[in-house]
Structures are given as C-alpha cells and as structure tokens.
Short mmCIF file of C-alpha atoms and ligand atoms in Angstrom, two decimals:
data_model
loop_
_atom_site.label_atom_id
_atom_site.label_comp_id
_atom_site.label_asym_id
_atom_site.label_seq_id
_atom_site.Cartn_x
_atom_site.Cartn_y
_atom_site.Cartn_z
CA UNK X 1 -155.27 -11.41 -203.02
CA UNK X 2 -152.73 -13.52 -203.01
CA UNK X 3 -151.69 -15.15 -199.60
CA UNK X 4 -148.63 -17.05 -198.32
CA UNK X 5 -149.93 -20.36 -198.77
CA UNK X 6 -148.95 -22.93 -196.61
CA UNK X 7 -149.29 -25.64 -198.48
CA UNK X 8 -146.47 -27.34 -196.64
CA UNK X 9 -145.97 -28.42 -193.26
CA UNK X 10 -144.85 -25.80 -190.86
CA UNK X 11 -141.43 -23.93 -191.23
CA UNK X 12 -138.65 -25.97 -188.83
CA UNK X 13 -135.85 -23.24 -189.70
CA UNK X 14 -132.10 -23.31 -188.73
CA UNK X 15 -130.76 -20.32 -188.08
CA UNK X 16 -126.77 -20.03 -189.13
CA UNK X 17 -124.21 -17.39 -187.93
CA UNK X 18 -127.03 -16.26 -185.76
CA UNK X 19 -125.31 -12.95 -184.18
CA UNK X 20 -128.28 -11.64 -182.55
CA UNK X 21 -130.79 -13.40 -184.45
CA UNK X 22 -132.03 -10.75 -187.04
CA UNK X 23 -132.70 -13.64 -189.48
CA UNK X 24 -135.13 -15.02 -186.56
CA UNK X 25 -136.04 -11.51 -186.41
CA UNK X 26 -137.26 -11.76 -189.92
CA UNK X 27 -138.73 -14.88 -189.62
CA UNK X 28 -141.13 -13.79 -187.27
CA UNK X 29 -141.97 -10.91 -189.06
CA UNK X 30 -142.67 -12.58 -192.38
CA UNK X 31 -145.71 -14.40 -190.42
CA UNK X 32 -145.07 -17.68 -191.62
CA UNK X 33 -146.13 -20.58 -189.51
CA UNK X 34 -143.19 -22.57 -187.98
CA UNK X 35 -139.78 -21.84 -185.95
CA UNK X 36 -136.61 -21.14 -185.60
CA UNK X 37 -135.21 -24.67 -184.21
CA UNK X 38 -131.47 -23.96 -183.48
CA UNK X 39 -129.02 -21.44 -184.34
CA UNK X 40 -125.20 -21.51 -185.10
CA UNK X 41 -122.98 -18.94 -184.25
CA UNK X 42 -119.27 -18.63 -182.44
CA UNK X 43 -119.39 -15.02 -180.64
CA UNK X 44 -120.21 -15.49 -177.34
CA UNK X 45 -121.47 -12.05 -176.79
CA UNK X 46 -124.21 -12.16 -179.61
CA UNK X 47 -124.74 -15.79 -178.32
CA UNK X 48 -125.31 -13.94 -174.80
CA UNK X 49 -127.62 -11.43 -176.24
CA UNK X 50 -129.43 -14.02 -178.26
CA UNK X 51 -130.36 -16.19 -175.17
CA UNK X 52 -131.55 -13.35 -173.44
CA UNK X 53 -134.18 -12.52 -176.21
CA UNK X 54 -135.18 -15.87 -177.28
CA UNK X 55 -134.40 -17.94 -174.36
CA UNK X 56 -132.57 -20.33 -176.64
CA UNK X 57 -128.79 -21.36 -176.64
CA UNK X 58 -127.12 -20.74 -179.91
CA UNK X 59 -125.34 -23.98 -180.68
CA UNK X 60 -126.84 -25.95 -177.74
CA UNK X 61 -123.48 -25.99 -176.73
CA UNK X 62 -123.88 -28.16 -173.41
CA UNK X 63 -126.20 -30.54 -174.74
CA UNK X 64 -125.61 -31.92 -178.38
CA UNK X 65 -122.84 -30.13 -179.27
CA UNK X 66 -120.16 -30.24 -176.73
CA UNK X 67 -117.59 -30.28 -179.05
CA UNK X 68 -119.05 -27.36 -181.35
CA UNK X 69 -116.08 -24.72 -181.89
CA UNK X 70 -117.32 -23.66 -185.44
CA UNK X 71 -120.27 -24.30 -188.13
CA UNK X 72 -117.20 -25.85 -190.45
CA UNK X 73 -117.01 -28.77 -187.58
CA UNK X 74 -120.59 -29.76 -188.31
CA UNK X 75 -121.40 -33.14 -189.90
CA UNK X 76 -124.63 -33.70 -192.22
CA UNK X 77 -125.57 -35.63 -189.05
CA UNK X 78 -125.53 -33.10 -186.79
CA UNK X 79 -127.84 -31.17 -188.99
CA UNK X 80 -129.93 -34.21 -189.90
CA UNK X 81 -131.28 -34.29 -185.94
CA UNK X 82 -132.79 -31.12 -186.54
CA UNK X 83 -135.26 -32.42 -189.34
CA UNK X 84 -135.15 -28.65 -190.03
CA UNK X 85 -136.76 -27.74 -194.05
CA UNK X 86 -135.26 -24.15 -194.06
CA UNK X 87 -131.83 -22.85 -193.78
CA UNK X 88 -131.65 -18.77 -192.95
CA UNK X 89 -127.73 -18.01 -192.92
CA UNK X 90 -125.96 -14.67 -192.80
CA UNK X 91 -121.99 -15.34 -193.48
CA UNK X 92 -119.37 -13.64 -192.65
CA UNK X 93 -118.70 -10.71 -195.38
CA UNK X 94 -115.05 -9.99 -194.23
CA UNK X 95 -114.31 -12.58 -197.82
CA UNK X 96 -116.13 -10.12 -200.04
CA UNK X 97 -115.07 -6.66 -198.67
CA UNK X 98 -112.07 -4.41 -199.73
CA UNK X 99 -111.13 -3.90 -196.14
CA UNK X 100 -111.22 -8.00 -195.54
CA UNK X 101 -108.72 -8.39 -198.82
CA UNK X 102 -111.64 -9.61 -201.22
CA UNK X 103 -110.20 -13.23 -200.58
CA UNK X 104 -113.64 -14.56 -201.63
CA UNK X 105 -113.55 -18.45 -201.51
CA UNK X 106 -109.95 -18.58 -200.17
CA UNK X 107 -110.43 -16.50 -196.85
CA UNK X 108 -110.49 -18.69 -193.71
CA UNK X 109 -113.75 -16.93 -193.33
CA UNK X 110 -115.48 -18.51 -196.02
CA UNK X 111 -114.65 -21.76 -194.52
CA UNK X 112 -117.70 -22.15 -192.37
CA UNK X 113 -119.84 -21.25 -195.78
CA UNK X 114 -118.34 -23.18 -198.07
CA UNK X 115 -118.95 -26.56 -195.42
CA UNK X 116 -122.55 -25.60 -195.23
CA UNK X 117 -122.51 -25.70 -199.29
CA UNK X 118 -120.82 -29.00 -199.19
CA UNK X 119 -123.11 -30.94 -196.85
CA UNK X 120 -126.33 -30.40 -198.82
CA UNK X 121 -126.45 -33.28 -200.85
CA UNK X 122 -125.26 -35.31 -198.07
CA UNK X 123 -128.40 -34.70 -195.71
CA UNK X 124 -130.67 -37.42 -195.63
CA UNK X 125 -133.24 -34.52 -196.47
CA UNK X 126 -131.75 -31.48 -198.08
CA UNK X 127 -133.95 -28.06 -196.71
CA UNK X 128 -136.59 -27.30 -198.66
CA UNK X 129 -135.91 -23.80 -198.75
CA UNK X 130 -132.35 -21.77 -198.23
CA UNK X 131 -132.12 -17.98 -197.88
CA UNK X 132 -128.74 -16.21 -197.58
CA UNK X 133 -127.64 -12.50 -197.03
CA UNK X 134 -124.61 -11.18 -197.51
CA UNK X 135 -122.70 -7.86 -198.77
CA UNK X 136 -122.47 -6.05 -201.75
CA UNK X 137 -120.10 -8.19 -204.05
CA UNK X 138 -121.09 -11.39 -203.09
CA UNK X 139 -122.93 -11.20 -206.35
CA UNK X 140 -120.00 -11.23 -208.08
CA UNK X 141 -117.66 -13.96 -205.85
CA UNK X 142 -116.25 -17.36 -206.60
CA UNK X 143 -118.74 -18.62 -203.41
CA UNK X 144 -121.33 -17.68 -205.11
CA UNK X 145 -121.11 -19.38 -208.16
CA UNK X 146 -119.93 -22.62 -206.09
CA UNK X 147 -123.36 -21.92 -204.30
CA UNK X 148 -125.35 -21.71 -207.32
CA UNK X 149 -123.82 -24.72 -208.57
CA UNK X 150 -124.61 -26.78 -205.83
CA UNK X 151 -128.40 -25.49 -206.00
CA UNK X 152 -128.63 -26.05 -209.30
CA UNK X 153 -127.48 -30.08 -208.70
CA UNK X 154 -130.09 -30.05 -206.11
CA UNK X 155 -132.87 -28.41 -208.28
CA UNK X 156 -133.26 -25.66 -206.47
CA UNK X 157 -135.10 -22.63 -208.08
CA UNK X 158 -133.41 -19.47 -206.91
CA UNK X 159 -133.93 -15.51 -206.98
CA UNK X 160 -131.29 -12.82 -206.03
CA UNK X 161 -131.46 -9.61 -205.09
CA UNK X 162 -129.67 -6.38 -203.92
CA UNK X 163 -131.84 -3.97 -202.10
CA UNK X 164 -131.59 -1.39 -199.37
CA UNK X 165 -134.23 -0.84 -196.69
CA UNK X 166 -134.62 2.68 -198.51
CA UNK X 167 -136.68 0.70 -201.09
CA UNK X 168 -138.60 -0.40 -198.03
CA UNK X 169 -139.67 3.00 -196.75
CA UNK X 170 -136.65 2.67 -193.93
CA UNK X 171 -134.31 5.94 -193.45
CA UNK X 172 -131.14 3.79 -193.39
CA UNK X 173 -129.29 2.86 -196.63
CA UNK X 174 -127.60 -0.49 -196.46
CA UNK X 175 -127.45 -2.03 -199.85
CA UNK X 176 -127.11 -5.87 -199.19
CA UNK X 177 -127.46 -9.33 -201.42
CA UNK X 178 -130.09 -11.46 -200.78
CA UNK X 179 -130.73 -15.09 -202.21
CA UNK X 180 -133.63 -17.20 -201.90
CA UNK X 181 -133.96 -20.67 -202.74
CA UNK X 182 -136.81 -23.50 -202.89
CA UNK X 183 -136.09 -27.08 -203.76
CA UNK X 184 -138.21 -28.26 -206.47
CA UNK X 185 -140.52 -31.26 -205.87
CA UNK X 186 -139.37 -32.76 -209.57
CA UNK X 187 -135.66 -34.26 -209.45
CA UNK X 188 -132.90 -32.61 -211.40
CA UNK X 189 -133.44 -31.02 -215.26
CA UNK X 190 -131.62 -32.97 -217.47
CA UNK X 191 -131.88 -29.69 -219.93
CA UNK X 192 -128.91 -27.49 -219.14
CA UNK X 193 -130.58 -24.13 -220.39
CA UNK X 194 -132.44 -24.67 -217.20
CA UNK X 195 -129.57 -24.02 -215.39
CA UNK X 196 -130.14 -20.84 -213.46
CA UNK X 197 -126.51 -20.28 -212.50
CA UNK X 198 -126.18 -19.67 -216.11
CA UNK X 199 -128.70 -16.97 -216.74
CA UNK X 200 -128.74 -15.47 -213.38
CA UNK X 201 -130.36 -12.13 -212.82
CA UNK X 202 -129.80 -10.02 -210.00
CA UNK X 203 -132.81 -8.06 -209.08
CA UNK X 204 -132.68 -4.61 -207.81
CA UNK X 205 -136.06 -3.04 -208.07
CA UNK X 206 -138.84 -3.94 -205.37
CA UNK X 207 -140.92 -5.77 -206.13
CA UNK X 208 -138.92 -7.60 -208.69
CA UNK X 209 -141.74 -7.39 -211.13
CA UNK X 210 -144.81 -5.60 -211.46
CA UNK X 211 -144.97 -1.86 -210.50
CA UNK X 212 -142.10 -0.24 -208.23
CA UNK X 213 -143.01 0.43 -205.19
CA UNK X 214 -141.92 3.75 -203.73
CA UNK X 215 -142.12 4.37 -200.06
CA UNK X 216 -140.99 7.10 -198.35
CA UNK X 217 -138.92 6.82 -195.28
CA UNK X 218 -140.18 8.54 -192.09
CA UNK X 219 -138.30 11.60 -190.52
CA UNK X 220 -135.32 10.38 -188.23
CA UNK X 221 -137.22 12.34 -185.26
CA UNK X 222 -139.04 9.24 -185.23
CA UNK X 223 -136.45 6.68 -184.09
CA UNK X 224 -134.51 9.19 -181.75
CA UNK X 225 -133.95 8.43 -178.38
CA UNK X 226 -135.12 11.45 -175.96
CA UNK X 227 -132.10 12.94 -173.75
CA UNK X 228 -128.94 11.63 -175.36
CA UNK X 229 -127.89 14.62 -177.18
CA UNK X 230 -125.95 16.08 -174.19
CA UNK X 231 -124.55 12.52 -173.24
CA UNK X 232 -120.79 12.59 -172.99
CA UNK X 233 -121.12 8.66 -174.20
CA UNK X 234 -122.59 9.75 -177.45
CA UNK X 235 -120.97 12.95 -178.38
CA UNK X 236 -118.57 12.80 -181.42
CA UNK X 237 -115.35 13.80 -178.60
CA UNK X 238 -113.88 17.02 -179.73
CA UNK X 239 -110.43 15.65 -179.99
CA UNK X 240 -111.29 13.28 -182.68
CA UNK X 241 -113.14 16.04 -184.41
CA UNK X 242 -109.94 18.19 -184.45
CA UNK X 243 -107.87 15.50 -186.01
CA UNK X 244 -110.39 14.75 -188.84
CA UNK X 245 -109.10 17.14 -191.65
CA UNK X 246 -111.06 16.63 -195.08
CA UNK X 247 -113.01 13.47 -193.75
CA UNK X 248 -116.44 14.02 -195.46
CA UNK X 249 -118.24 11.79 -192.88
CA UNK X 250 -122.31 11.97 -193.02
CA UNK X 251 -123.80 14.11 -191.04
CA UNK X 252 -127.55 13.82 -190.71
CA UNK X 253 -130.26 15.94 -188.92
CA UNK X 254 -133.37 14.94 -187.34
CA UNK X 255 -135.46 15.98 -190.57
CA UNK X 256 -133.88 14.22 -192.58
CA UNK X 257 -135.06 10.50 -193.87
CA UNK X 258 -132.07 8.56 -194.90
CA UNK X 259 -128.43 7.34 -192.63
CA UNK X 260 -125.71 5.53 -194.51
CA UNK X 261 -125.21 1.95 -193.36
CA UNK X 262 -124.03 1.27 -189.86
CA UNK X 263 -121.14 -0.95 -189.82
CA UNK X 264 -119.32 -2.78 -186.85
CA UNK X 265 -116.50 0.41 -186.67
CA UNK X 266 -119.41 2.49 -185.79
CA UNK X 267 -118.68 0.48 -182.05
CA UNK X 268 -115.18 1.80 -182.08
CA UNK X 269 -116.49 5.41 -182.31
CA UNK X 270 -115.16 5.53 -186.01
CA UNK X 271 -117.19 8.20 -187.88
CA UNK X 272 -115.68 8.10 -191.51
CA UNK X 273 -117.99 5.66 -193.43
CA UNK X 274 -118.91 3.77 -190.68
CA UNK X 275 -122.44 5.20 -190.05
CA UNK X 276 -123.89 8.64 -189.92
CA UNK X 277 -123.52 11.35 -187.25
CA UNK X 278 -126.51 13.25 -185.88
CA UNK X 279 -125.97 16.93 -185.71
CA UNK X 280 -127.96 18.58 -182.54
CA UNK X 281 -127.49 21.86 -182.90
CA UNK X 282 -127.69 24.85 -185.33
CA UNK X 283 -129.36 22.91 -187.28
CA UNK X 284 -129.94 25.56 -190.15
CA UNK X 285 -126.48 24.82 -191.15
CA UNK X 286 -126.49 22.47 -193.60
CA UNK X 287 -123.34 22.80 -195.71
CA UNK X 288 -119.58 21.75 -193.85
CA UNK X 289 -116.16 23.07 -193.97
CA UNK X 290 -114.21 19.38 -193.46
CA UNK X 291 -111.11 21.29 -194.01
CA UNK X 292 -111.45 23.15 -190.98
CA UNK X 293 -112.80 20.78 -188.46
CA UNK X 294 -112.98 22.89 -185.86
CA UNK X 295 -116.48 24.78 -187.38
CA UNK X 296 -117.70 21.05 -186.84
CA UNK X 297 -117.53 21.73 -183.12
CA UNK X 298 -120.39 23.94 -182.28
CA UNK X 299 -123.03 21.78 -184.67
CA UNK X 300 -123.07 19.22 -181.53
CA UNK X 301 -122.44 16.16 -183.29
CA UNK X 302 -123.23 12.94 -181.48
CA UNK X 303 -123.48 9.23 -182.32
CA UNK X 304 -127.17 7.23 -182.87
CA UNK X 305 -127.28 5.05 -179.70
CA UNK X 306 -127.43 1.38 -180.42
CA UNK X 307 -131.53 1.62 -179.91
CA UNK X 308 -131.46 3.96 -182.60
CA UNK X 309 -129.75 1.94 -184.89
CA UNK X 310 -131.95 -0.91 -184.00
CA UNK X 311 -134.93 0.71 -184.64
CA UNK X 312 -133.40 1.46 -188.30
CA UNK X 313 -132.43 -2.04 -188.37
CA UNK X 314 -136.23 -2.29 -187.81
CA UNK X 315 -135.65 -4.91 -184.86
CA UNK X 316 -138.42 -5.13 -182.67
CA UNK X 317 -137.76 -2.85 -179.52
CA UNK X 318 -140.30 -1.91 -177.02
CA UNK X 319 -142.65 0.73 -178.68
CA UNK X 320 -142.37 4.48 -177.59
CA UNK X 321 -145.15 4.53 -174.82
CA UNK X 322 -147.55 2.96 -177.24
CA UNK X 323 -149.24 -0.39 -176.72
CA UNK X 324 -147.37 -3.24 -178.97
CA UNK X 325 -149.02 -4.21 -182.18
CA UNK X 326 -151.04 -7.34 -181.82
CA UNK X 327 -149.13 -10.74 -182.42
CA UNK X 328 -149.01 -10.74 -186.50
CA UNK X 329 -151.22 -13.31 -188.46
CA UNK X 330 -149.90 -16.37 -189.56
CA UNK X 331 -151.27 -16.04 -192.88
CA UNK X 332 -150.37 -12.33 -194.47
CA UNK X 333 -151.30 -11.07 -197.98
CA UNK X 334 -147.98 -12.13 -199.84
CA UNK X 335 -147.91 -8.50 -201.61
CA UNK X 336 -145.39 -5.70 -200.58
CA UNK X 337 -146.53 -3.55 -197.52
CA UNK X 338 -144.73 -0.15 -196.41
CA UNK X 339 -142.64 -0.31 -193.42
CA UNK X 340 -144.24 -0.40 -190.02
CA UNK X 341 -141.83 -0.04 -186.95
CA UNK X 342 -142.36 -3.55 -185.41
CA UNK X 343 -143.09 -3.13 -181.98
CA UNK X 344 -144.09 -7.03 -180.93
CA UNK X 345 -142.42 -9.01 -179.05
CA UNK X 346 -139.61 -11.20 -178.74
CA UNK X 347 -137.76 -7.49 -178.42
CA UNK X 348 -134.43 -6.66 -178.67
CA UNK X 349 -132.86 -5.85 -175.45
CA UNK X 350 -129.28 -6.38 -174.77
CA UNK X 351 -128.17 -7.86 -171.27
CA UNK X 352 -126.80 -4.94 -169.22
CA UNK X 353 -123.34 -6.60 -169.12
CA UNK X 354 -122.67 -5.95 -172.83
CA UNK X 355 -121.11 -2.47 -173.24
CA UNK X 356 -121.97 0.49 -175.77
CA UNK X 357 -119.27 -0.52 -178.03
CA UNK X 358 -120.30 -4.02 -177.86
CA UNK X 359 -123.81 -3.10 -179.11
CA UNK X 360 -122.48 -1.31 -181.67
CA UNK X 361 -120.61 -3.66 -183.16
CA UNK X 362 -123.42 -6.60 -183.00
CA UNK X 363 -125.78 -4.19 -184.48
CA UNK X 364 -123.22 -3.14 -187.13
CA UNK X 365 -122.62 -6.77 -188.14
CA UNK X 366 -126.53 -7.50 -188.29
CA UNK X 367 -128.84 -6.97 -190.84
CA UNK X 368 -132.53 -5.27 -191.53
CA UNK X 369 -134.91 -7.75 -189.97
CA UNK X 370 -137.87 -6.13 -192.14
CA UNK X 371 -136.36 -6.38 -195.28
CA UNK X 372 -135.53 -10.26 -194.82
CA UNK X 373 -139.28 -10.45 -193.52
CA UNK X 374 -140.64 -9.09 -196.78
CA UNK X 375 -138.24 -11.09 -198.84
CA UNK X 376 -138.99 -14.50 -196.90
CA UNK X 377 -142.97 -13.45 -196.90
CA UNK X 378 -143.38 -12.19 -200.53
CA UNK X 379 -140.66 -14.30 -202.49
CA UNK X 380 -139.12 -17.69 -200.26
CA UNK X 381 -142.51 -18.87 -198.57
CA UNK X 382 -144.62 -17.49 -201.77
CA UNK X 383 -142.61 -19.78 -204.47
CA UNK X 384 -144.34 -22.86 -205.18
CA UNK X 385 -142.43 -26.14 -204.75
CA UNK X 386 -142.91 -27.00 -209.02
CA UNK X 387 -142.13 -23.16 -209.93
CA UNK X 388 -139.39 -22.65 -212.58
CA UNK X 389 -137.56 -19.42 -212.01
CA UNK X 390 -140.42 -16.57 -213.64
CA UNK X 391 -139.45 -13.43 -212.29
C1 SAM K 401 -122.49 -10.87 -190.95
S1 SAM K 401 -122.70 -11.68 -188.96
C2 SAM K 401 -124.17 -12.25 -189.00
C3 SAM K 401 -125.14 -11.59 -187.75
C4 SAM K 401 -126.44 -12.04 -187.64
N1 SAM K 401 -126.97 -12.21 -188.95
C5 SAM K 401 -127.00 -11.01 -186.92
O1 SAM K 401 -128.13 -10.63 -187.14
O2 SAM K 401 -126.35 -10.47 -185.54
C6 SAM K 401 -121.56 -13.42 -189.23
C7 SAM K 401 -121.51 -14.08 -188.14
O3 SAM K 401 -120.93 -15.42 -188.21
C8 SAM K 401 -120.21 -15.81 -187.11
N2 SAM K 401 -119.63 -16.58 -187.51
C9 SAM K 401 -118.28 -16.18 -188.48
N3 SAM K 401 -117.78 -17.55 -188.63
C10 SAM K 401 -118.29 -18.38 -188.12
C11 SAM K 401 -118.15 -19.98 -187.55
N4 SAM K 401 -117.09 -20.72 -188.54
N5 SAM K 401 -119.18 -20.66 -187.32
C12 SAM K 401 -119.99 -19.98 -186.64
N6 SAM K 401 -119.92 -18.58 -186.77
C13 SAM K 401 -119.36 -17.56 -187.39
C14 SAM K 401 -119.96 -14.37 -186.34
O4 SAM K 401 -119.60 -14.54 -184.80
C15 SAM K 401 -120.89 -13.58 -186.42
O5 SAM K 401 -121.73 -13.26 -185.74
#
C-alpha cells in the first residue's frame, strides 16, 4: 500500500487567515510529520480561540510583528524568518460571492491574498507545498488566474478540486474549492504546453482517479447534543418563524444524513440559506407549508448548537463518553479512508467569554478539517517533487 513517503524534511507550515485553526486541525489529521509554526489573522476573537486551543499566539503580535495589522503588511523578510516549507491558506471568500458583490481581485478583501501571491518569488526559498481553500466561484475568478500564473512561473505542479464533505461520508454539504501545489525540483519548463494554467482541470470526484468512493454519512443523531431541544437559546423564535412567509429553509431530522452548509450568518440567527434547522417534534411530518409559517411552530424547530456544527465540520471535540483515539500514526496509507469523527486532542474548545453567536460565526467562516486532512495526506504530501501533473 502506498505510504505518505516522508522523503523530505518535516513540514514547517505557516497558516494564513487562520481563524479558529481549521487548517491546523486538518494538518494534524493528515498525520504528516511536522508542525504549524505560525499563523496569521486579524480577527481578535478567532485569535483568542486559536490561542486557547493551540497555546500559540496567532501573528506573534507581541514578539515579532509589533507592527502587524494585516497579512498584506508582511514583507518577504518577515516570512523568510520562519524557514517554512509549506503555506496553508483560506483567504476571505467575500470577493467571490454574490453577497460580496463578486468584485474578485478588485475587492479590498482580496488584497492580502494578492499580496501573498506577489511575495512568493521574493522569498529566499518559496514554500515547497501550498494549500488553499475557498468558495465555489473561486475556480472561475481572476484571482485564481493570477495565482496559477505565478505558480506556473515558479515551477509548481498543481491540483484543483471542488468537493463536498458529503463525498467523504460526512453529513454536511459544504462544496468548496481546494488547490494543492508542490514545487518541482527542476527549474521552470521552457515548454509552454506544460503550463498548468492553460490546461487546468478542476476535479469534482473523490478520489481524483480510479474508482470513485461512496461513503454513506452517519445519521445526524450521532452528532446531536443531549438536552438542548428545549433550550430557549437554540429554539427558532416563534416571532421569526411567523415572519418567514415562503422562506423555504432547510429542515432536517435526526434520522437524516445531510445538512446544508452553515454560514457565518447562522450566528446571527438567520435560518434562510444559512444552514439547516433541526425538527425535534412531530418527526413523522416531512412536508412543510412554508406559505403558512404558523404550521411550522409545532415542529419544535431549533438551531444546531456550535458543538454540533463543529462535529459536522470534523473538528476534534472531546468524545461522547468514549476514550480519545490514540494519536494518529505519523505515516499513514495515502489512500482515501472512510470518515471517523476525530477525537484526539488538540480539541476545538471555546473560551467561556466567546458567545454562542460568535461561535457560530467563527464556525461558519471555517472549513471541514477532515476534507483538508484527506487532501493533504492523499494529494499534496503524496505528490513527488519531480511529478508533472498526471492525475
Ligand atoms: C474564510 S476565513 C478563514 C477561517 C479559517 N480557515 C478557520 O478555520 O477558522 C478568513 C479569515 O481571514 C481573516 N482575514 C481577512 N483579511 C485578513 C488580513 N488582511 N490579514 C489577516 N487576516 C485576515 C479573517 O479574519 C478570517 O478569519
């Protein structure tokens, strides 16, 4: 069986746009040898959660970057000093969403990503590995073309895909764009036909080649917390329901095996296109009259709790009564595997000062750690340095 061959020095990763550390957890789940040596984000609440769980200060604000305000203020020298050979990044998605007006590279929120792309050739040693996560639509953006053109010029081999956690056996539909790039040891190719940017292909199957795997997600009952159905804090308020004439929101039951993507708006108690709502009563009722919202009141509708969303995003959270898994093997087979709820520390825990709304917002902004771990393990860290794009 093919292994993630550690023919290289241990990974020293930098995590840009780190939020609550979804990429850091994904890195742990990949089982690759190495560490995330530093992280960068401007969100103070996200940074507080990150510090709480990893015991590391994002940005090293007080030590190296007393001037740090934003990723686009980092110089090549600032980055060089980490001697990192891997970049993990999940830049803001608003430039590529309809809600964010789709301004793409003209959106001020794309500036930090464009700055990092620009800095790549100025580094004394560009990273050997690059991983990027973003939303659907990034694959058709100008920002992506700018990134691919730079990666081509620096001799990276690239793989791109659009995948949902459902394809990995997780009961959450969160279709996302992922890019994995490894720098070839040979210099830039003189042959323009090998330019990836000109013949790019975005994979939508998992794995990219061979037989597609199909894992059935487990029932939602497995991720639900006990004793929250009656809690006022999570109940969908009647007055909001009554105002929701003809909002066809996504109602799911504990026997279902799918939820829709949780966005950061879920934290503001939105329930239309912001994530699924759980039906806790009259569960034999499965057809809903959204034009008569008062009929929805007896269904006992409630929001998913932050812990439940964290489980659906495959963050490691303390197990339900069972013992945690032993730490993952440093070398793991590089073939797809079926999903197992991660239960090994470091866990995702929220400091008590972080409110439920803030937790939902941070989780809505984050990503699926298992999908990241699988892509790192089976694609990025499996790529050989001489490999020409051959998937
Ligand atoms: C899509 S979220 C990434 C979330 C993260 N992957 C996680 O697991 O929580 C984008 C993040 O970029 C941060 N961000 C946006 N612009 C930034 C900038 N110029 N410098 C540093 N961080 C920035 C935001 O605060 C946000 O946390």
